[in-house]
C-alpha positions as a LaTeX table, in Angstrom:
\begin{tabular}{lrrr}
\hline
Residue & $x$ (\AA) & $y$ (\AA) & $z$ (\AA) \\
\hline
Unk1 & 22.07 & 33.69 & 44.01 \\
Unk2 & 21.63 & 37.10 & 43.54 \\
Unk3 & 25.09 & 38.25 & 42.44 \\
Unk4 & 24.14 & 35.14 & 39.85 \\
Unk5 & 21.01 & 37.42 & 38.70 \\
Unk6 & 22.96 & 40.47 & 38.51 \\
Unk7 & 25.64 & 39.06 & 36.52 \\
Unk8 & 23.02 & 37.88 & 34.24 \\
Unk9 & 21.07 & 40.96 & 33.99 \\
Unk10 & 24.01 & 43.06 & 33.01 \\
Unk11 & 25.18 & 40.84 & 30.35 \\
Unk12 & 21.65 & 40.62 & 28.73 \\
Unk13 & 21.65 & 44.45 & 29.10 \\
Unk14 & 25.02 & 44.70 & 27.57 \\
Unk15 & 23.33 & 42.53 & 24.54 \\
Unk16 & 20.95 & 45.08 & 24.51 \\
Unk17 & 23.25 & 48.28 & 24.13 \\
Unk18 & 25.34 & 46.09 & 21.21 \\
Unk19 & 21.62 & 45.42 & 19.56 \\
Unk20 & 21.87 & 49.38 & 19.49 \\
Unk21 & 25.12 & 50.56 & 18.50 \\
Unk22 & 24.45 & 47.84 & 15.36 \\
Unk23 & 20.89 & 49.09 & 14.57 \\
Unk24 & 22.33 & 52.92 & 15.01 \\
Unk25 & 25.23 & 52.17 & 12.64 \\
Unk26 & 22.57 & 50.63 & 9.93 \\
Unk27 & 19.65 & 52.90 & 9.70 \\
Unk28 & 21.81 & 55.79 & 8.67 \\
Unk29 & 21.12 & 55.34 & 5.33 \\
Unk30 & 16.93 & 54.94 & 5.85 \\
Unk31 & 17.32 & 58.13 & 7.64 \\
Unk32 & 18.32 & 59.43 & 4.49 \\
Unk33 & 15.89 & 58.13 & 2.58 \\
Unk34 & 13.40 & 58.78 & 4.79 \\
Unk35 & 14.13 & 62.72 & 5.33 \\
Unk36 & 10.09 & 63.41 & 4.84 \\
Unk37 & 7.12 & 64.22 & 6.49 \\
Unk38 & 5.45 & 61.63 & 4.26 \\
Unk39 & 7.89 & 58.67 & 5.03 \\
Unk40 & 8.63 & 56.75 & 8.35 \\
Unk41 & 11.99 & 54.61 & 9.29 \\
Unk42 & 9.62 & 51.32 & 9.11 \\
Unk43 & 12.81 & 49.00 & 8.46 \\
Unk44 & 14.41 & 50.72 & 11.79 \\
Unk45 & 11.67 & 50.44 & 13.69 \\
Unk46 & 11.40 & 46.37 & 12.89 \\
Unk47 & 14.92 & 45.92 & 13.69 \\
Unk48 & 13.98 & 47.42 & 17.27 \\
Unk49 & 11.36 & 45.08 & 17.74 \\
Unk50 & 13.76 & 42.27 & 16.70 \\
Unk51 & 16.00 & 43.28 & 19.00 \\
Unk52 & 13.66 & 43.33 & 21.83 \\
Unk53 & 14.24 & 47.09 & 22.26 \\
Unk54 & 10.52 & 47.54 & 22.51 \\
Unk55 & 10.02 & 45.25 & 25.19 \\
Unk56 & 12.92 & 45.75 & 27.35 \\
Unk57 & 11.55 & 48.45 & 29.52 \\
Unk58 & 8.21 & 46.40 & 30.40 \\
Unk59 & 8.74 & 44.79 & 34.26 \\
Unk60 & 10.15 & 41.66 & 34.32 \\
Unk61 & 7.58 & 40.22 & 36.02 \\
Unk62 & 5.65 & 40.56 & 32.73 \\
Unk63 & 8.62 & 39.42 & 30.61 \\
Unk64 & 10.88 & 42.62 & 30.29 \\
Unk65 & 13.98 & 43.43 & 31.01 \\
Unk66 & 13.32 & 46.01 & 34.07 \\
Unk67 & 15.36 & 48.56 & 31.54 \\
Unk68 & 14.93 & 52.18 & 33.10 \\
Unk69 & 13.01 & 50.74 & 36.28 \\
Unk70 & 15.25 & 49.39 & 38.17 \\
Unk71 & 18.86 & 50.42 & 40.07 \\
Unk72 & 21.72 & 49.93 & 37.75 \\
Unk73 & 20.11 & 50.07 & 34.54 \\
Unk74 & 20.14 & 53.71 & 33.91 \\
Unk75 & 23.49 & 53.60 & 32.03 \\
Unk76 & 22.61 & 50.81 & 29.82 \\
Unk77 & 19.04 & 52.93 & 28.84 \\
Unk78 & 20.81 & 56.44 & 28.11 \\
Unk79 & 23.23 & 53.98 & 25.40 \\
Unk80 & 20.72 & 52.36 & 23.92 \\
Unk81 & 19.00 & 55.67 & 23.48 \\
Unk82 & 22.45 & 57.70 & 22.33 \\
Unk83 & 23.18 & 54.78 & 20.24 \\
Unk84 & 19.73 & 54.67 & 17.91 \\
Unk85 & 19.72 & 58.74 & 17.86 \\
Unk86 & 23.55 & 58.38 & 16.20 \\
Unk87 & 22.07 & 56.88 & 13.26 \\
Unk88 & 18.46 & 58.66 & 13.39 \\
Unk89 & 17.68 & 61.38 & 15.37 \\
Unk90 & 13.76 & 60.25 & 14.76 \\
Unk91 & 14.04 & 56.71 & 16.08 \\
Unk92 & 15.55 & 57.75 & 18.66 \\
Unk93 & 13.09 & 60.59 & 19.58 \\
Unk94 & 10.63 & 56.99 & 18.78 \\
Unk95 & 11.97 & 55.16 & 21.05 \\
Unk96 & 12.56 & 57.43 & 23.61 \\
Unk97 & 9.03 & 58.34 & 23.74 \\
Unk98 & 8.01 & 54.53 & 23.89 \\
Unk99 & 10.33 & 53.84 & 26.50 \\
Unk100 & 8.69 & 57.23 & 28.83 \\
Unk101 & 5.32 & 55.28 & 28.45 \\
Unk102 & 6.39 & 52.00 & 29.13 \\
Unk103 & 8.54 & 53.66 & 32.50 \\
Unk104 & 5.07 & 55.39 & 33.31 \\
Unk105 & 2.84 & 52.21 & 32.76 \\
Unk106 & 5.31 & 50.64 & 35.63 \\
Unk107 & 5.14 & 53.72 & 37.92 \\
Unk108 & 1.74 & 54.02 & 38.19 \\
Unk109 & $-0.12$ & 51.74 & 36.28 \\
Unk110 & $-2.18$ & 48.52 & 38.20 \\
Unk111 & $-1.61$ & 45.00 & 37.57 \\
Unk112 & $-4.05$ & 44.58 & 35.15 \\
Unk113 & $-2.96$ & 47.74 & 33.10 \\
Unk114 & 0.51 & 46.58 & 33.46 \\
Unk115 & $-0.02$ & 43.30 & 32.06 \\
Unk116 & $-2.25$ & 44.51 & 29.55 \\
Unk117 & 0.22 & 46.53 & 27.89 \\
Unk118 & 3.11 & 44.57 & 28.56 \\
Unk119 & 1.34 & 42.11 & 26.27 \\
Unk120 & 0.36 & 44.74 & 23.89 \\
Unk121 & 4.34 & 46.08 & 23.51 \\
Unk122 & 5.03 & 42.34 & 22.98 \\
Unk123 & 2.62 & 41.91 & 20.37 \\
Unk124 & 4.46 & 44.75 & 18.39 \\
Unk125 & 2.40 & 47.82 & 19.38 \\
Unk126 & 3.84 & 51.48 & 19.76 \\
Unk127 & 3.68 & 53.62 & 22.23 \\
Unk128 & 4.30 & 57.33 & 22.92 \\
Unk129 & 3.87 & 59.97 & 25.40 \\
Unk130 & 1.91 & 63.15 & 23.53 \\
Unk131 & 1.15 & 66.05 & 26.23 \\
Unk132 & 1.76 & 68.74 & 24.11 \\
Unk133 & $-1.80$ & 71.04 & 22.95 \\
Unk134 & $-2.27$ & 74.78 & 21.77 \\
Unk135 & $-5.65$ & 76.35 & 22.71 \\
Unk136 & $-7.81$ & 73.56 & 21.38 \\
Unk137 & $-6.56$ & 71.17 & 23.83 \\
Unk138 & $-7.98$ & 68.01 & 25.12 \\
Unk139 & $-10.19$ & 67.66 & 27.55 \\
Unk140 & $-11.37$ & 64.21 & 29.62 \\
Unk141 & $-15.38$ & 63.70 & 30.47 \\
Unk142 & $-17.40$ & 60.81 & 32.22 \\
Unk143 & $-20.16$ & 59.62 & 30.70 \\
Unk144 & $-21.00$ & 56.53 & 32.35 \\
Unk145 & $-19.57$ & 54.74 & 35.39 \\
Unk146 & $-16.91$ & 52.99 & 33.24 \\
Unk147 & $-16.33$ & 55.14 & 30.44 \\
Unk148 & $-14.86$ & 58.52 & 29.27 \\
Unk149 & $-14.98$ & 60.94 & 26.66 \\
Unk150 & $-11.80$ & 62.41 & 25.20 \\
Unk151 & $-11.92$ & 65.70 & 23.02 \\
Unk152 & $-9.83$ & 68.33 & 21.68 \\
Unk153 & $-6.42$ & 67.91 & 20.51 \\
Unk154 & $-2.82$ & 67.03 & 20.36 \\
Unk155 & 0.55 & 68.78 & 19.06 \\
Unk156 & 3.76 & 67.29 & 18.21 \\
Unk157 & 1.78 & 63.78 & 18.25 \\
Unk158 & 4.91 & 62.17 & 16.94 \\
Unk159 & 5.13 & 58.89 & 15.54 \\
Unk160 & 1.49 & 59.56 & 13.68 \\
Unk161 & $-0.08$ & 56.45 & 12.54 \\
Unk162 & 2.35 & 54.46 & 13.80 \\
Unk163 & 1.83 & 54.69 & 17.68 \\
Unk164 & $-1.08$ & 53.03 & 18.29 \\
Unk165 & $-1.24$ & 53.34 & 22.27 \\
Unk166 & $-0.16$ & 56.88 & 23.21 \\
Unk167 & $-0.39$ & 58.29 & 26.66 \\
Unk168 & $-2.76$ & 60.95 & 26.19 \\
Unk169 & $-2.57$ & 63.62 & 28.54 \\
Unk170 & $-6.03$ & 65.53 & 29.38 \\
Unk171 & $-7.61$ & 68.18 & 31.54 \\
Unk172 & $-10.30$ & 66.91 & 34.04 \\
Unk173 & $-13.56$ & 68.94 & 35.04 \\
Unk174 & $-11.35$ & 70.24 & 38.22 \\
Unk175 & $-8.62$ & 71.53 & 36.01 \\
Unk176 & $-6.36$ & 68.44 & 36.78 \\
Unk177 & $-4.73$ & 66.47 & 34.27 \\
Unk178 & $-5.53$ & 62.91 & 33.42 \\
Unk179 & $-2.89$ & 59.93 & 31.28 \\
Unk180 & $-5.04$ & 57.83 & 28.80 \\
Unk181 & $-3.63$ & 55.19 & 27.08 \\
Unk182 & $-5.54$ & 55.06 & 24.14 \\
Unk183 & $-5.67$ & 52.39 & 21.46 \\
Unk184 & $-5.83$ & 54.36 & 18.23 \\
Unk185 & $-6.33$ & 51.16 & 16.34 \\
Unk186 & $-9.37$ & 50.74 & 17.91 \\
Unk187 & $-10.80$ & 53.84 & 17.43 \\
Unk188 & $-11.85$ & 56.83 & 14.87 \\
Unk189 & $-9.74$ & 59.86 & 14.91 \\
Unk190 & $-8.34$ & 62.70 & 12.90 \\
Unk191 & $-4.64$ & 63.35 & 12.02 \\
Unk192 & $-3.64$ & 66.85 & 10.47 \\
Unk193 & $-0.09$ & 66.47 & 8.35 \\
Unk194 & $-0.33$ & 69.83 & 7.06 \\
Unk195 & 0.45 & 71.29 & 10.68 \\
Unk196 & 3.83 & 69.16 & 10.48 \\
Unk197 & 6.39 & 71.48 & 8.29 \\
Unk198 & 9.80 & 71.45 & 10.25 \\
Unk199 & 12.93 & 72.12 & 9.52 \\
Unk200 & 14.01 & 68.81 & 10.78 \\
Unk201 & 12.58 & 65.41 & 12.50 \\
Unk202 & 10.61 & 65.44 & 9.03 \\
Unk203 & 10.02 & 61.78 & 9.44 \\
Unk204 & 8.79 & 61.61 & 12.72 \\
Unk205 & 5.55 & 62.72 & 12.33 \\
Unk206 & 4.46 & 64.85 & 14.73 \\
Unk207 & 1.24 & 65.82 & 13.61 \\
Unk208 & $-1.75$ & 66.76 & 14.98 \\
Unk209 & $-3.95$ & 64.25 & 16.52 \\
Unk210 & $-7.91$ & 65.08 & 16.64 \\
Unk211 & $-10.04$ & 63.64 & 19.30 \\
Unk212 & $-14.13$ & 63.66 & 18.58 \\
Unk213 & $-15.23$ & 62.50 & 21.65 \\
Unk214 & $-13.44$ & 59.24 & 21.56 \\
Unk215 & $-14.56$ & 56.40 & 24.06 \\
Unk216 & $-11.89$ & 55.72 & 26.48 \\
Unk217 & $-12.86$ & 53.26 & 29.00 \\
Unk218 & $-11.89$ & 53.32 & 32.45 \\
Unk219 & $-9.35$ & 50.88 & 32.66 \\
Unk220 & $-7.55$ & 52.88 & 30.23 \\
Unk221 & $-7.19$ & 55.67 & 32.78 \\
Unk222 & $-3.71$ & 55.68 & 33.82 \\
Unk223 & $-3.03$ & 56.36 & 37.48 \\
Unk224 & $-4.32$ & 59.45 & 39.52 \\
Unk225 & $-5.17$ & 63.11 & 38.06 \\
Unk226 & $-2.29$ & 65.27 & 38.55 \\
Unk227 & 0.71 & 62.19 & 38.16 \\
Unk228 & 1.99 & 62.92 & 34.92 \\
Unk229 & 3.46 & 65.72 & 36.60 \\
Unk230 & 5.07 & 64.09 & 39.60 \\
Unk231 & 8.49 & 64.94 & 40.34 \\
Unk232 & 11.46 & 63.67 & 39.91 \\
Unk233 & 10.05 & 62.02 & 36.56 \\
Unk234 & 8.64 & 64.97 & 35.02 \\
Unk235 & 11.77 & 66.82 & 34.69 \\
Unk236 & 14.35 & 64.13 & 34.90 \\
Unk237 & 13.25 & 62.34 & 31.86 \\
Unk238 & 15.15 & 65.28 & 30.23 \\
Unk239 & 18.61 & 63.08 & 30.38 \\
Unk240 & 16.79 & 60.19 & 27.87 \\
Unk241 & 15.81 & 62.54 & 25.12 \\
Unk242 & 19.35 & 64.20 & 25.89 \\
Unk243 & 21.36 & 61.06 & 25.33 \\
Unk244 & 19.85 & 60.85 & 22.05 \\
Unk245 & 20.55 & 64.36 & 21.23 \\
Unk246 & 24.36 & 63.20 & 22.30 \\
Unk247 & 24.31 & 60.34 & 19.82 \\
Unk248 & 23.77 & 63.13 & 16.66 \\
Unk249 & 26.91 & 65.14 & 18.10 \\
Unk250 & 29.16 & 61.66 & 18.19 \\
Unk251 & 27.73 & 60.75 & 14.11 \\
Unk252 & 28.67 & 64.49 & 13.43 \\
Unk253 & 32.27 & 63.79 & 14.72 \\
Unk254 & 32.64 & 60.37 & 13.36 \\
Unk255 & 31.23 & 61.60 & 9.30 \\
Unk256 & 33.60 & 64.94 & 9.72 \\
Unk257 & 36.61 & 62.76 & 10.05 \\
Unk258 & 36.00 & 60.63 & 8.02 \\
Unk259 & 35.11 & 63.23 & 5.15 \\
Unk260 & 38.61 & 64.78 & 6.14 \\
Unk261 & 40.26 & 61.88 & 5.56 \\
Unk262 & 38.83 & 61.33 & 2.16 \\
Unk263 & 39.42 & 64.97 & 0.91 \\
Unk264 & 43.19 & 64.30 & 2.46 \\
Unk265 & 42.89 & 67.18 & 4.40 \\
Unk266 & 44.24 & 65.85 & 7.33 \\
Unk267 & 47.43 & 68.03 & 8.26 \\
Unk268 & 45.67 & 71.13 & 8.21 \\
Unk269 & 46.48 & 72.52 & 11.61 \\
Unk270 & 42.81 & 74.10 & 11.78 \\
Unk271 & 41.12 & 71.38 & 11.26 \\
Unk272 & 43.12 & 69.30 & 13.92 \\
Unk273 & 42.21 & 72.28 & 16.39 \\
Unk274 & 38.66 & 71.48 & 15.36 \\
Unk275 & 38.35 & 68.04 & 15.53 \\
Unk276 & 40.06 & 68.19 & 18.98 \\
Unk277 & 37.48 & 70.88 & 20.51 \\
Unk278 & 34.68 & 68.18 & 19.00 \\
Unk279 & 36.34 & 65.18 & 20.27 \\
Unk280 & 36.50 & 67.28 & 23.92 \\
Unk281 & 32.81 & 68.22 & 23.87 \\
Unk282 & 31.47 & 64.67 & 23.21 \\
Unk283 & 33.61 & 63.41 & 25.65 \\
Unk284 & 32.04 & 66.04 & 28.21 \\
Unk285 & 28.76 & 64.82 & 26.90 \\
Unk286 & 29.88 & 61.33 & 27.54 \\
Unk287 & 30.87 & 61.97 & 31.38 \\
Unk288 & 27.52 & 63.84 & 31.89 \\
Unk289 & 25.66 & 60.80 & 30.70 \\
Unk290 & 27.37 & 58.91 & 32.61 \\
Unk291 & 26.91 & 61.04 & 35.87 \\
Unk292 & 23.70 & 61.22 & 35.21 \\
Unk293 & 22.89 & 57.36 & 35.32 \\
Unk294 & 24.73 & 57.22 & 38.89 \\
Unk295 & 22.18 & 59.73 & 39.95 \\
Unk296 & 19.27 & 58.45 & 38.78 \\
Unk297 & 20.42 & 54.92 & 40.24 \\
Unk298 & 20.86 & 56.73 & 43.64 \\
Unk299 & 17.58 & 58.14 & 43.61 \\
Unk300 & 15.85 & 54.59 & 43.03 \\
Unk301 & 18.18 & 52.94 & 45.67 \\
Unk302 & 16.92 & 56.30 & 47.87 \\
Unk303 & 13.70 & 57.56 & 46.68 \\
Unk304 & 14.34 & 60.47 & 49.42 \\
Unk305 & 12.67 & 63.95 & 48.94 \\
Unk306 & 16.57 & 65.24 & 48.94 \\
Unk307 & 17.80 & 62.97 & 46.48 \\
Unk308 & 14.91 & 63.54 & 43.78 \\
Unk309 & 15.72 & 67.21 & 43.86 \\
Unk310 & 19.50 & 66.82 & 43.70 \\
Unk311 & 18.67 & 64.22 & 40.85 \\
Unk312 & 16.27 & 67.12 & 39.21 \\
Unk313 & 19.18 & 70.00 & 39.51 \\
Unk314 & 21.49 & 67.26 & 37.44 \\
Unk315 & 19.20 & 65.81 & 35.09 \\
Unk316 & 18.73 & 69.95 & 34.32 \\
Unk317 & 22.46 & 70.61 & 34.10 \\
Unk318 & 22.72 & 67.63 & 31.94 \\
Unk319 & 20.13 & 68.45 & 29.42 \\
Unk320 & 21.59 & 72.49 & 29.52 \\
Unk321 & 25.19 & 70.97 & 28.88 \\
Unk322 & 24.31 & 68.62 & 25.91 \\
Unk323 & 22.23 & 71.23 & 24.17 \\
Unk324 & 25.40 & 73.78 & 24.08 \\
Unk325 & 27.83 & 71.00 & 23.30 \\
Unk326 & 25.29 & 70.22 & 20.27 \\
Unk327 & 25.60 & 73.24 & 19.18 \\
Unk328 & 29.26 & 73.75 & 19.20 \\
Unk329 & 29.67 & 70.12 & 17.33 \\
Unk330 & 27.37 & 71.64 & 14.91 \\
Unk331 & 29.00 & 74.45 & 14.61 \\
Unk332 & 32.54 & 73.16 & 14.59 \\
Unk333 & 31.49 & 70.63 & 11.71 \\
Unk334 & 29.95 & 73.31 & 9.71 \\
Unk335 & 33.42 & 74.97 & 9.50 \\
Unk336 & 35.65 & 72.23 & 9.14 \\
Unk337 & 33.30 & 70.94 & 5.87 \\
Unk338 & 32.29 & 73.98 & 4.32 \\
Unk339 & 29.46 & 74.08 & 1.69 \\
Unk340 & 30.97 & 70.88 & $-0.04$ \\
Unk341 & 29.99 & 69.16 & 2.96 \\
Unk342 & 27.03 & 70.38 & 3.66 \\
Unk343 & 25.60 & 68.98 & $-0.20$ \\
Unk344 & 23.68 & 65.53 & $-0.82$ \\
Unk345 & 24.59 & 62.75 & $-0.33$ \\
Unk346 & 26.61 & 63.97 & 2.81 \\
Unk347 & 24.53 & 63.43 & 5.70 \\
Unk348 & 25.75 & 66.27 & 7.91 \\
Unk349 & 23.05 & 68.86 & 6.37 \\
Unk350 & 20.49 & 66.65 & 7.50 \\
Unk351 & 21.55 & 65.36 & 10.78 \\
Unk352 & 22.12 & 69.18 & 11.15 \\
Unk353 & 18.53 & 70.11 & 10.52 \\
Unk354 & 17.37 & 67.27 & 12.76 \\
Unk355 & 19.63 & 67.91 & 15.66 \\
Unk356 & 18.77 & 71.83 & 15.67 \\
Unk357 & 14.69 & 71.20 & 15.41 \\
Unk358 & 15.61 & 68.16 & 18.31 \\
Unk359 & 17.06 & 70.31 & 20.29 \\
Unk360 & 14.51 & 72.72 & 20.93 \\
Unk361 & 12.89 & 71.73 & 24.11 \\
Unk362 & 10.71 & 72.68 & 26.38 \\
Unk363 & 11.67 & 75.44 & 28.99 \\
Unk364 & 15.17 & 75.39 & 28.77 \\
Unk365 & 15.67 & 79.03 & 30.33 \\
Unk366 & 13.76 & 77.76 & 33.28 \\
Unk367 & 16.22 & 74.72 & 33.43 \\
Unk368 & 19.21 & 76.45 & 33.59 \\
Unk369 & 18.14 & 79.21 & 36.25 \\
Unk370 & 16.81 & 76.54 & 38.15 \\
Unk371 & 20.63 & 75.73 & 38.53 \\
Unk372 & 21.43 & 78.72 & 39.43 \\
Unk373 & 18.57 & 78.69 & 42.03 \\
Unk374 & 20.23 & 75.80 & 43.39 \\
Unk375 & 23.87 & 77.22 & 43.59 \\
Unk376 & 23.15 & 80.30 & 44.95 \\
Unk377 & 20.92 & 78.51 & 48.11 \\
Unk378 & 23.46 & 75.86 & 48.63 \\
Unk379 & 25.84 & 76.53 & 51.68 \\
Unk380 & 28.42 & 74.03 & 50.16 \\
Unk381 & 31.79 & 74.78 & 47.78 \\
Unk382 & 31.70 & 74.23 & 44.37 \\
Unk383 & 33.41 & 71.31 & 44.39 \\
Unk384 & 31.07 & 69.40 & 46.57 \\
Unk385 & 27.87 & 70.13 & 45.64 \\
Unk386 & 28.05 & 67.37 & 43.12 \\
Unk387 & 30.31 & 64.94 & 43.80 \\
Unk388 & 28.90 & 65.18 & 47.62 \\
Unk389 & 25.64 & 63.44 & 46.55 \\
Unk390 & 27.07 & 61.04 & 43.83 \\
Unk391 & 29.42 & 59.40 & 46.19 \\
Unk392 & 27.84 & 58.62 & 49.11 \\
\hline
\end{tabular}
């Protein structure tokens, strides 16, 4: 019986990462068209609520697919993710963010909250993850037993009047910090556009999000103070928004050959050399996803202290590996096309722009020493300290 329910679940999740590739393949043209801070990919986005993208990382218990919550379905969620960013970088930075609420609605939301929103993500409604805040950040107050004041505001709120439940992260009396799911739609707030001029991710609006002492109610408080934080999650959610990161660098390789081929510039031995160092960097991306998956699934099976920091040190090498091979695809592309290629209605310019604003994330110095941290306070070779821990 239960091989029976494994078989099953892997072939529905298998339908799930072929709903992806085709929905990644399509919406490169609304990314196009879309390439504004006053448009959003609304066609893409109802294609992944056909597809039961939205839903599929609610418990199953509630309907879902367990996507990203259980053992062995790590692999499928970093495809579906690399898959949607191929076509557009800003659905997948969507989804992404959806699918980090929905995995922290499981982890530490009740039973009511859990089926409260799993019915909500059924029923069509966004959701996000918006922590980010400059000076005039929010702040979390109680003003009766069962409800809650929330002030101050939000950067990079992306998805901008189209998340309506956000996780809302905000700063108790004690200094701690606080998740809110908050349903925008049923409540008055302010949205600034003009603080939302990027380079790229035009159409994700990330905008800032204005709080006048909004009633939250209690039941809208989403675990303990200080959880949002709670390792390995924090940091390891880094390999999601990498896979979709991954998924630009693959559309960059597959639109430079095939712009080659149509110029017939095929046998020039420089571009071959080009092409080749691309094809080997997504491929490295490719094995890093992978890897990454295993480890995650190992730390689930294991939820040891050990494990979560081993699965921290890779989800950081990961997201340090995929940003450089980014950049070299980038770079690579840039040559092999030259300023014909990088003109309208050739998408590289734009996935370009997107990629580089994308890839700017948080604390990347601090990832990458906390590597080295690791390295130079492990007493085993080089070739063990990974492969020791993923093949047990």
């Amino acid at each position: 019986m239960k091989n029976k329910y494994i078989k099953k679940n892997k072939s529905r999740l298998a339908e799930l990462v072929i709903s992806a590739q085709i929905i990644g393949e399509s919406s490169l043209a609304e990314a196009a068209e879309t390439d504004s801070v006053n448009f959003f990919p609304k066609e893409t986005l109802e294609k992944l609520k056909s597809a039961k993208l939205l839903t599929a990382s609610v418990s199953r218990e509630f309907g879902g697919q367990d996507l990203g919550l259980k053992p062995g379905t790590n692999l499928a969620l970093l495809n579906i993710l690399k898959n949607i960013g191929r076509g557009n970088l800003v659905m997948g930075r969507v989804l992404e963010g959806h699918i980090n609420a929905q995995i922290l609605i499981s982890q530490f939301g009740n039973d009511r909250q859990k089926k409260t929103f799993a019915k909500d993500a059924f029923d069509g409604r966004l959701f996000g993850v918006w922590n980010t805040q400059a000076q005039d950040g929010t702040s979390l107050s109680k003003v009766k037993k069962d409800m809650y004041h929330l002030t101050g505001s939000k950067t990079f709120a992306t998805g901008t009047d189209y998340v309506s439940r956000p996780i809302v992260t905000a700063a108790r009396k004690d200094g701690s910090w606080q998740m809110c799911v908050v349903p925008l739609d049923e409540l008055s707030t302010s949205s600034d556009s003009s603080w939302w001029n990027p380079m790229g991710m035009k159409a994700s609006r990330s905008f800032k999000m204005t709080f006048f002492k909004t009633q939250i109610p209690k039941i809208n408080l989403l675990g303990s103070a200080g959880e949002y934080y709670q390792q390995p999650g924090f940091s390891g959610g880094a390999i999601r928004f990498a896979a979709v990161q991954l998924g630009a660098a693959e559309q960059l390789l597959d639109e430079t050959r095939k712009y080659l081929k149509s110029l017939n510039r095929m046998d020039d031995p420089s571009q071959k050399m080009r092409l080749g160092q691309m094809a080997i960097a997504v491929e490295s991306g490719n094995q890093w996803l992978n890897a990454a998956a295993l480890k995650l699934d190992r730390y689930m099976e294991k939820p040891a202290v050990s494990e979560g920091e081993s699965f921290i040190i890779y989800a950081n090498m990961m997201r340090s590996a995929v940003e450089q091979i980014c950049t070299d695809v980038m770079n690579l592309c840039q040559k092999c096309v030259g300023a014909r290629g990088l003109n309208k209605p050739y998408h590289f310019e734009r996935i370009i722009r997107d990629l580089s604003t994308y890839l700017r994330q948080p604390a990347p110095d601090a990832a990458l020493a906390d590597v080295g941290r690791h390295v130079l306070q492990s007493d085993i070779s080089a070739g063990e300290i990974w492969n020791l821990n993923l093949n047990k």
